[in-house]
mmCIF file with all atom_site columns, C-alpha atoms in Angstrom:
data_model
loop_
_atom_site.group_PDB
_atom_site.id
_atom_site.type_symbol
_atom_site.label_atom_id
_atom_site.label_alt_id
_atom_site.label_comp_id
_atom_site.label_asym_id
_atom_site.label_entity_id
_atom_site.label_seq_id
_atom_site.pdbx_PDB_ins_code
_atom_site.Cartn_x
_atom_site.Cartn_y
_atom_site.Cartn_z
_atom_site.occupancy
_atom_site.B_iso_or_equiv
_atom_site.pdbx_formal_charge
_atom_site.auth_seq_id
_atom_site.auth_comp_id
_atom_site.auth_asym_id
_atom_site.auth_atom_id
_atom_site.pdbx_PDB_model_num
ATOM 1   C CA . MET S 1 1   ? 118.019 116.314 20.762 1.00 94.00 ? 1   MET S CA 1
ATOM 2   C CA . LEU S 1 2   ? 117.226 115.228 17.231 1.00 96.00 ? 2   LEU S CA 1
ATOM 3   C CA . ILE S 1 3   ? 115.449 111.905 16.795 1.00 97.00 ? 3   ILE S CA 1
ATOM 4   C CA . PHE S 1 4   ? 115.281 110.548 13.259 1.00 98.00 ? 4   PHE S CA 1
ATOM 5   C CA . LEU S 1 5   ? 111.985 108.751 12.755 1.00 98.00 ? 5   LEU S CA 1
ATOM 6   C CA . ASP S 1 6   ? 110.637 106.319 10.200 1.00 98.00 ? 6   ASP S CA 1
ATOM 7   C CA . THR S 1 7   ? 107.591 104.081 10.093 1.00 99.00 ? 7   THR S CA 1
ATOM 8   C CA . GLU S 1 8   ? 106.259 101.353 7.861  1.00 99.00 ? 8   GLU S CA 1
ATOM 9   C CA . PHE S 1 9   ? 102.510 100.984 7.570  1.00 98.00 ? 9   PHE S CA 1
ATOM 10  C CA . THR S 1 10  ? 99.802  99.020  5.811  1.00 98.00 ? 10  THR S CA 1
ATOM 11  C CA . ARG S 1 11  ? 98.763  101.476 3.079  1.00 97.00 ? 11  ARG S CA 1
ATOM 12  C CA . LEU S 1 12  ? 98.590  105.197 2.318  1.00 95.00 ? 12  LEU S CA 1
ATOM 13  C CA . THR S 1 13  ? 94.836  105.495 2.902  1.00 93.00 ? 13  THR S CA 1
ATOM 14  C CA . TYR S 1 14  ? 93.872  104.683 6.503  1.00 93.00 ? 14  TYR S CA 1
ATOM 15  C CA . PRO S 1 15  ? 97.412  103.604 7.416  1.00 96.00 ? 15  PRO S CA 1
ATOM 16  C CA . ASP S 1 16  ? 97.958  101.216 10.297 1.00 96.00 ? 16  ASP S CA 1
ATOM 17  C CA . LEU S 1 17  ? 101.409 101.094 11.881 1.00 97.00 ? 17  LEU S CA 1
ATOM 18  C CA . ILE S 1 18  ? 103.519 98.016  11.174 1.00 99.00 ? 18  ILE S CA 1
ATOM 19  C CA . SER S 1 19  ? 106.946 99.093  12.449 1.00 99.00 ? 19  SER S CA 1
ATOM 20  C CA . LEU S 1 20  ? 108.616 102.136 13.962 1.00 99.00 ? 20  LEU S CA 1
ATOM 21  C CA . GLY S 1 21  ? 112.301 103.035 14.038 1.00 99.00 ? 21  GLY S CA 1
ATOM 22  C CA . MET S 1 22  ? 113.995 105.949 15.792 1.00 99.00 ? 22  MET S CA 1
ATOM 23  C CA . VAL S 1 23  ? 117.667 106.916 15.962 1.00 99.00 ? 23  VAL S CA 1
ATOM 24  C CA . THR S 1 24  ? 119.012 109.802 18.031 1.00 98.00 ? 24  THR S CA 1
ATOM 25  C CA . GLU S 1 25  ? 121.765 112.120 16.886 1.00 95.00 ? 25  GLU S CA 1
ATOM 26  C CA . ASP S 1 26  ? 124.061 110.469 19.457 1.00 96.00 ? 26  ASP S CA 1
ATOM 27  C CA . GLY S 1 27  ? 123.253 106.948 18.219 1.00 96.00 ? 27  GLY S CA 1
ATOM 28  C CA . ARG S 1 28  ? 120.608 105.562 20.582 1.00 98.00 ? 28  ARG S CA 1
ATOM 29  C CA . GLU S 1 29  ? 118.090 103.406 18.739 1.00 98.00 ? 29  GLU S CA 1
ATOM 30  C CA . PHE S 1 30  ? 114.524 102.215 19.147 1.00 98.00 ? 30  PHE S CA 1
ATOM 31  C CA . TYR S 1 31  ? 112.748 99.681  16.967 1.00 99.00 ? 31  TYR S CA 1
ATOM 32  C CA . CYS S 1 32  ? 109.493 97.764  17.327 1.00 98.00 ? 32  CYS S CA 1
ATOM 33  C CA . GLU S 1 33  ? 107.278 95.941  14.902 1.00 98.00 ? 33  GLU S CA 1
ATOM 34  C CA . ARG S 1 34  ? 103.696 95.022  15.569 1.00 98.00 ? 34  ARG S CA 1
ATOM 35  C CA . ASN S 1 35  ? 102.625 91.401  15.476 1.00 98.00 ? 35  ASN S CA 1
ATOM 36  C CA . ASP S 1 36  ? 98.903  92.241  15.566 1.00 97.00 ? 36  ASP S CA 1
ATOM 37  C CA . PHE S 1 37  ? 98.379  94.268  12.378 1.00 97.00 ? 37  PHE S CA 1
ATOM 38  C CA . HIS S 1 38  ? 96.341  92.646  9.609  1.00 97.00 ? 38  HIS S CA 1
ATOM 39  C CA . ALA S 1 39  ? 98.425  91.612  6.594  1.00 97.00 ? 39  ALA S CA 1
ATOM 40  C CA . LYS S 1 40  ? 95.260  91.515  4.473  1.00 98.00 ? 40  LYS S CA 1
ATOM 41  C CA . ASP S 1 41  ? 95.018  95.303  4.940  1.00 97.00 ? 41  ASP S CA 1
ATOM 42  C CA . CYS S 1 42  ? 98.435  95.861  3.358  1.00 98.00 ? 42  CYS S CA 1
ATOM 43  C CA . SER S 1 43  ? 98.899  97.278  -0.116 1.00 98.00 ? 43  SER S CA 1
ATOM 44  C CA . PRO S 1 44  ? 100.579 95.031  -2.698 1.00 98.00 ? 44  PRO S CA 1
ATOM 45  C CA . PHE S 1 45  ? 103.776 97.104  -2.335 1.00 98.00 ? 45  PHE S CA 1
ATOM 46  C CA . VAL S 1 46  ? 103.852 96.552  1.431  1.00 99.00 ? 46  VAL S CA 1
ATOM 47  C CA . GLN S 1 47  ? 103.132 92.837  1.042  1.00 98.00 ? 47  GLN S CA 1
ATOM 48  C CA . GLU S 1 48  ? 105.954 92.414  -1.472 1.00 98.00 ? 48  GLU S CA 1
ATOM 49  C CA . THR S 1 49  ? 108.543 94.833  -0.067 1.00 98.00 ? 49  THR S CA 1
ATOM 50  C CA . VAL S 1 50  ? 108.001 95.596  3.622  1.00 99.00 ? 50  VAL S CA 1
ATOM 51  C CA . LEU S 1 51  ? 106.582 92.411  5.151  1.00 99.00 ? 51  LEU S CA 1
ATOM 52  C CA . PRO S 1 52  ? 109.529 90.222  4.072  1.00 98.00 ? 52  PRO S CA 1
ATOM 53  C CA . LEU S 1 53  ? 111.826 92.545  6.071  1.00 98.00 ? 53  LEU S CA 1
ATOM 54  C CA . LEU S 1 54  ? 110.075 91.933  9.394  1.00 99.00 ? 54  LEU S CA 1
ATOM 55  C CA . GLY S 1 55  ? 111.582 89.647  12.015 1.00 98.00 ? 55  GLY S CA 1
ATOM 56  C CA . ARG S 1 56  ? 115.181 90.745  11.477 1.00 98.00 ? 56  ARG S CA 1
ATOM 57  C CA . VAL S 1 57  ? 115.641 92.546  14.811 1.00 98.00 ? 57  VAL S CA 1
ATOM 58  C CA . PRO S 1 58  ? 115.502 90.319  17.909 1.00 98.00 ? 58  PRO S CA 1
ATOM 59  C CA . GLY S 1 59  ? 112.941 91.382  20.499 1.00 98.00 ? 59  GLY S CA 1
ATOM 60  C CA . ALA S 1 60  ? 111.164 93.773  18.132 1.00 99.00 ? 60  ALA S CA 1
ATOM 61  C CA . PRO S 1 61  ? 107.772 92.042  17.685 1.00 99.00 ? 61  PRO S CA 1
ATOM 62  C CA . CYS S 1 62  ? 105.052 93.234  20.038 1.00 98.00 ? 62  CYS S CA 1
ATOM 63  C CA . SER S 1 63  ? 101.373 94.084  20.256 1.00 97.00 ? 63  SER S CA 1
ATOM 64  C CA . ARG S 1 64  ? 99.970  97.560  19.632 1.00 95.00 ? 64  ARG S CA 1
ATOM 65  C CA . MET S 1 65  ? 99.584  98.091  23.390 1.00 94.00 ? 65  MET S CA 1
ATOM 66  C CA . ASP S 1 66  ? 103.114 96.886  24.129 1.00 96.00 ? 66  ASP S CA 1
ATOM 67  C CA . LEU S 1 67  ? 104.485 99.159  21.404 1.00 96.00 ? 67  LEU S CA 1
ATOM 68  C CA . THR S 1 68  ? 102.771 102.126 23.061 1.00 93.00 ? 68  THR S CA 1
ATOM 69  C CA . HIS S 1 69  ? 104.360 101.195 26.387 1.00 93.00 ? 69  HIS S CA 1
ATOM 70  C CA . ARG S 1 70  ? 107.815 100.724 24.799 1.00 96.00 ? 70  ARG S CA 1
ATOM 71  C CA . VAL S 1 71  ? 107.695 104.052 22.936 1.00 94.00 ? 71  VAL S CA 1
ATOM 72  C CA . ARG S 1 72  ? 106.595 105.958 26.032 1.00 90.00 ? 72  ARG S CA 1
ATOM 73  C CA . GLU S 1 73  ? 109.261 104.292 28.158 1.00 92.00 ? 73  GLU S CA 1
ATOM 74  C CA . TRP S 1 74  ? 112.042 104.924 25.620 1.00 95.00 ? 74  TRP S CA 1
ATOM 75  C CA . LEU S 1 75  ? 111.159 108.608 25.303 1.00 92.00 ? 75  LEU S CA 1
ATOM 76  C CA . THR S 1 76  ? 111.376 109.160 29.091 1.00 90.00 ? 76  THR S CA 1
ATOM 77  C CA . GLN S 1 77  ? 115.186 109.200 28.831 1.00 93.00 ? 77  GLN S CA 1
ATOM 78  C CA . PHE S 1 78  ? 115.130 112.660 27.245 1.00 92.00 ? 78  PHE S CA 1
ATOM 79  C CA . PRO S 1 79  ? 114.962 115.537 29.748 1.00 89.00 ? 79  PRO S CA 1
ATOM 80  C CA . GLU S 1 80  ? 113.652 117.974 27.122 1.00 90.00 ? 80  GLU S CA 1
ATOM 81  C CA . PRO S 1 81  ? 111.111 117.324 24.364 1.00 90.00 ? 81  PRO S CA 1
ATOM 82  C CA . PRO S 1 82  ? 113.116 116.165 21.328 1.00 94.00 ? 82  PRO S CA 1
ATOM 83  C CA . THR S 1 83  ? 112.855 117.331 17.745 1.00 94.00 ? 83  THR S CA 1
ATOM 84  C CA . PHE S 1 84  ? 111.606 114.518 15.514 1.00 96.00 ? 84  PHE S CA 1
ATOM 85  C CA . VAL S 1 85  ? 113.053 114.509 12.004 1.00 96.00 ? 85  VAL S CA 1
ATOM 86  C CA . PHE S 1 86  ? 110.988 112.665 9.384  1.00 96.00 ? 86  PHE S CA 1
ATOM 87  C CA . ASP S 1 87  ? 110.250 112.684 5.673  1.00 95.00 ? 87  ASP S CA 1
ATOM 88  C CA . SER S 1 88  ? 106.532 111.888 5.639  1.00 95.00 ? 88  SER S CA 1
ATOM 89  C CA . HIS S 1 89  ? 103.586 113.289 7.590  1.00 93.00 ? 89  HIS S CA 1
ATOM 90  C CA . HIS S 1 90  ? 102.503 109.652 8.052  1.00 95.00 ? 90  HIS S CA 1
ATOM 91  C CA . ASP S 1 91  ? 105.557 109.108 10.288 1.00 96.00 ? 91  ASP S CA 1
ATOM 92  C CA . TRP S 1 92  ? 104.554 111.904 12.667 1.00 93.00 ? 92  TRP S CA 1
ATOM 93  C CA . HIS S 1 93  ? 100.909 110.838 12.738 1.00 91.00 ? 93  HIS S CA 1
ATOM 94  C CA . LEU S 1 94  ? 101.744 107.173 13.361 1.00 95.00 ? 94  LEU S CA 1
ATOM 95  C CA . LEU S 1 95  ? 104.220 108.065 16.106 1.00 94.00 ? 95  LEU S CA 1
ATOM 96  C CA . ALA S 1 96  ? 101.425 110.047 17.769 1.00 89.00 ? 96  ALA S CA 1
ATOM 97  C CA . VAL S 1 97  ? 99.090  107.060 17.473 1.00 90.00 ? 97  VAL S CA 1
ATOM 98  C CA . ALA S 1 98  ? 101.782 104.790 18.918 1.00 91.00 ? 98  ALA S CA 1
ATOM 99  C CA . MET S 1 99  ? 102.537 107.208 21.744 1.00 88.00 ? 99  MET S CA 1
ATOM 100 C CA . LEU S 1 100 ? 98.896  107.718 22.651 1.00 83.00 ? 100 LEU S CA 1
ATOM 101 C CA . GLY S 1 101 ? 97.763  104.158 22.047 1.00 77.00 ? 101 GLY S CA 1
ATOM 102 C CA . ARG S 1 102 ? 94.854  105.218 19.851 1.00 66.00 ? 102 ARG S CA 1
ATOM 103 C CA . PRO S 1 103 ? 94.246  107.271 16.711 1.00 61.00 ? 103 PRO S CA 1
ATOM 104 C CA . LYS S 1 104 ? 94.487  110.985 17.338 1.00 55.00 ? 104 LYS S CA 1
ATOM 105 C CA . LYS S 1 105 ? 95.313  113.885 15.074 1.00 54.00 ? 105 LYS S CA 1
ATOM 106 C CA . ASP S 1 106 ? 98.324  115.262 16.934 1.00 54.00 ? 106 ASP S CA 1
ATOM 107 C CA . PRO S 1 107 ? 100.429 114.304 19.931 1.00 56.00 ? 107 PRO S CA 1
ATOM 108 C CA . PRO S 1 108 ? 100.326 116.329 23.148 1.00 56.00 ? 108 PRO S CA 1
ATOM 109 C CA . GLY S 1 109 ? 101.962 119.760 23.044 1.00 54.00 ? 109 GLY S CA 1
ATOM 110 C CA . ALA S 1 110 ? 105.015 118.828 25.121 1.00 60.00 ? 110 ALA S CA 1
ATOM 111 C CA . PHE S 1 111 ? 105.588 115.677 23.088 1.00 70.00 ? 111 PHE S CA 1
ATOM 112 C CA . GLY S 1 112 ? 108.242 117.133 20.794 1.00 82.00 ? 112 GLY S CA 1
ATOM 113 C CA . LYS S 1 113 ? 108.933 119.392 17.865 1.00 88.00 ? 113 LYS S CA 1
ATOM 114 C CA . GLN S 1 114 ? 108.562 118.455 14.210 1.00 87.00 ? 114 GLN S CA 1
ATOM 115 C CA . LEU S 1 115 ? 111.222 118.819 11.517 1.00 90.00 ? 115 LEU S CA 1
ATOM 116 C CA . SER S 1 116 ? 109.934 117.521 8.212  1.00 91.00 ? 116 SER S CA 1
ATOM 117 C CA . VAL S 1 117 ? 112.648 116.892 5.632  1.00 91.00 ? 117 VAL S CA 1
ATOM 118 C CA . ASP S 1 118 ? 111.395 117.773 2.168  1.00 89.00 ? 118 ASP S CA 1
ATOM 119 C CA . SER S 1 119 ? 112.537 116.878 -1.336 1.00 89.00 ? 119 SER S CA 1
ATOM 120 C CA . SER S 1 120 ? 114.976 119.797 -1.499 1.00 89.00 ? 120 SER S CA 1
ATOM 121 C CA . VAL S 1 121 ? 116.943 118.043 1.255  1.00 92.00 ? 121 VAL S CA 1
ATOM 122 C CA . PHE S 1 122 ? 116.561 114.352 0.471  1.00 87.00 ? 122 PHE S CA 1
ATOM 123 C CA . ALA S 1 123 ? 117.176 114.894 -3.261 1.00 92.00 ? 123 ALA S CA 1
ATOM 124 C CA . HIS S 1 124 ? 120.488 116.638 -2.504 1.00 93.00 ? 124 HIS S CA 1
ATOM 125 C CA . PRO S 1 125 ? 123.459 114.514 -3.706 1.00 95.00 ? 125 PRO S CA 1
ATOM 126 C CA . ALA S 1 126 ? 125.161 114.619 -0.285 1.00 95.00 ? 126 ALA S CA 1
ATOM 127 C CA . PHE S 1 127 ? 121.988 113.424 1.423  1.00 96.00 ? 127 PHE S CA 1
ATOM 128 C CA . GLU S 1 128 ? 121.393 110.681 -1.153 1.00 96.00 ? 128 GLU S CA 1
ATOM 129 C CA . ALA S 1 129 ? 124.961 109.331 -1.001 1.00 97.00 ? 129 ALA S CA 1
ATOM 130 C CA . ALA S 1 130 ? 125.098 109.208 2.799  1.00 97.00 ? 130 ALA S CA 1
ATOM 131 C CA . ALA S 1 131 ? 121.616 107.733 3.136  1.00 97.00 ? 131 ALA S CA 1
ATOM 132 C CA . TYR S 1 132 ? 122.330 105.026 0.559  1.00 98.00 ? 132 TYR S CA 1
ATOM 133 C CA . ALA S 1 133 ? 125.601 104.116 2.306  1.00 98.00 ? 133 ALA S CA 1
ATOM 134 C CA . ALA S 1 134 ? 123.722 103.559 5.591  1.00 98.00 ? 134 ALA S CA 1
ATOM 135 C CA . TYR S 1 135 ? 121.760 100.584 4.265  1.00 98.00 ? 135 TYR S CA 1
ATOM 136 C CA . THR S 1 136 ? 122.976 97.003  4.662  1.00 98.00 ? 136 THR S CA 1
ATOM 137 C CA . ALA S 1 137 ? 121.986 93.682  3.132  1.00 97.00 ? 137 ALA S CA 1
ATOM 138 C CA . GLU S 1 138 ? 120.365 92.681  6.427  1.00 97.00 ? 138 GLU S CA 1
ATOM 139 C CA . LEU S 1 139 ? 118.508 95.976  6.929  1.00 98.00 ? 139 LEU S CA 1
ATOM 140 C CA . PRO S 1 140 ? 117.747 97.437  3.495  1.00 98.00 ? 140 PRO S CA 1
ATOM 141 C CA . ILE S 1 141 ? 115.532 100.292 2.383  1.00 98.00 ? 141 ILE S CA 1
ATOM 142 C CA . HIS S 1 142 ? 111.893 100.073 3.574  1.00 98.00 ? 142 HIS S CA 1
ATOM 143 C CA . HIS S 1 143 ? 112.874 98.666  6.969  1.00 99.00 ? 143 HIS S CA 1
ATOM 144 C CA . ALA S 1 144 ? 111.904 101.336 9.522  1.00 99.00 ? 144 ALA S CA 1
ATOM 145 C CA . LEU S 1 145 ? 115.129 101.130 11.548 1.00 99.00 ? 145 LEU S CA 1
ATOM 146 C CA . ALA S 1 146 ? 117.279 101.131 8.413  1.00 99.00 ? 146 ALA S CA 1
ATOM 147 C CA . ASP S 1 147 ? 115.344 104.086 7.021  1.00 99.00 ? 147 ASP S CA 1
ATOM 148 C CA . ALA S 1 148 ? 115.731 106.023 10.301 1.00 99.00 ? 148 ALA S CA 1
ATOM 149 C CA . ARG S 1 149 ? 119.488 105.354 10.216 1.00 99.00 ? 149 ARG S CA 1
ATOM 150 C CA . ALA S 1 150 ? 119.638 106.457 6.585  1.00 98.00 ? 150 ALA S CA 1
ATOM 151 C CA . LEU S 1 151 ? 117.647 109.608 7.362  1.00 98.00 ? 151 LEU S CA 1
ATOM 152 C CA . LYS S 1 152 ? 120.132 110.449 10.109 1.00 98.00 ? 152 LYS S CA 1
ATOM 153 C CA . ALA S 1 153 ? 123.148 109.828 7.865  1.00 98.00 ? 153 ALA S CA 1
ATOM 154 C CA . GLY S 1 154 ? 121.671 111.793 4.987  1.00 97.00 ? 154 GLY S CA 1
ATOM 155 C CA . TYR S 1 155 ? 120.550 114.709 7.129  1.00 96.00 ? 155 TYR S CA 1
ATOM 156 C CA . ARG S 1 156 ? 123.940 114.973 8.825  1.00 96.00 ? 156 ARG S CA 1
ATOM 157 C CA . ALA S 1 157 ? 125.778 114.914 5.487  1.00 95.00 ? 157 ALA S CA 1
ATOM 158 C CA . TRP S 1 158 ? 123.457 117.557 4.060  1.00 95.00 ? 158 TRP S CA 1
ATOM 159 C CA . SER S 1 159 ? 123.665 119.702 7.203  1.00 93.00 ? 159 SER S CA 1
ATOM 160 C CA . ASP S 1 160 ? 127.476 119.459 7.347  1.00 93.00 ? 160 ASP S CA 1
ATOM 161 C CA . LEU S 1 161 ? 127.762 120.480 3.699  1.00 92.00 ? 161 LEU S CA 1
ATOM 162 C CA . THR S 1 162 ? 125.218 123.296 3.718  1.00 90.00 ? 162 THR S CA 1
ATOM 163 C CA . GLY S 1 163 ? 125.750 124.571 7.250  1.00 88.00 ? 163 GLY S CA 1
ATOM 164 C CA . VAL S 1 164 ? 121.998 124.451 7.838  1.00 85.00 ? 164 VAL S CA 1
ATOM 165 C CA . THR S 1 165 ? 121.046 123.168 11.273 1.00 77.00 ? 165 THR S CA 1
ATOM 166 C CA . HIS S 1 166 ? 117.726 122.585 12.979 1.00 67.00 ? 166 HIS S CA 1
ATOM 167 C CA . ALA S 1 167 ? 116.010 125.416 14.785 1.00 45.00 ? 167 ALA S CA 1
#
């Protein structure tokens, strides 16, 4: 099972998770946003672009501990470890932190596989067009759930066109 993952976080150096979105290849979705991060720790970009997008998904706000519980619970539905598709190493690291409930370099071995999408994929015209079309006025770019949906749409369009599939 492919799970398309995106996160939003406070800043590039010493990032702290703000929100986490996941979308499976068959359309199941997960989204949470923390209500206990410190806005003062956010970069100017995050303050201006990401924070105004919070609060758009009912039931999403939660504490760090509750987010850990929700992520763990949601992932129990998959009988086999999934393959997480993401476009930034920060996404994988912050998912591991969310899953484990504390900072740690990598998630447990049986947690899942990694499939990092690089610029050769997300700069492809088919990827770009499909990803862009996935955004809405209510959930635009830089919202973790919207970005996970866009990653899924873009990856599928690219994969369908090129015939390349995940390992």
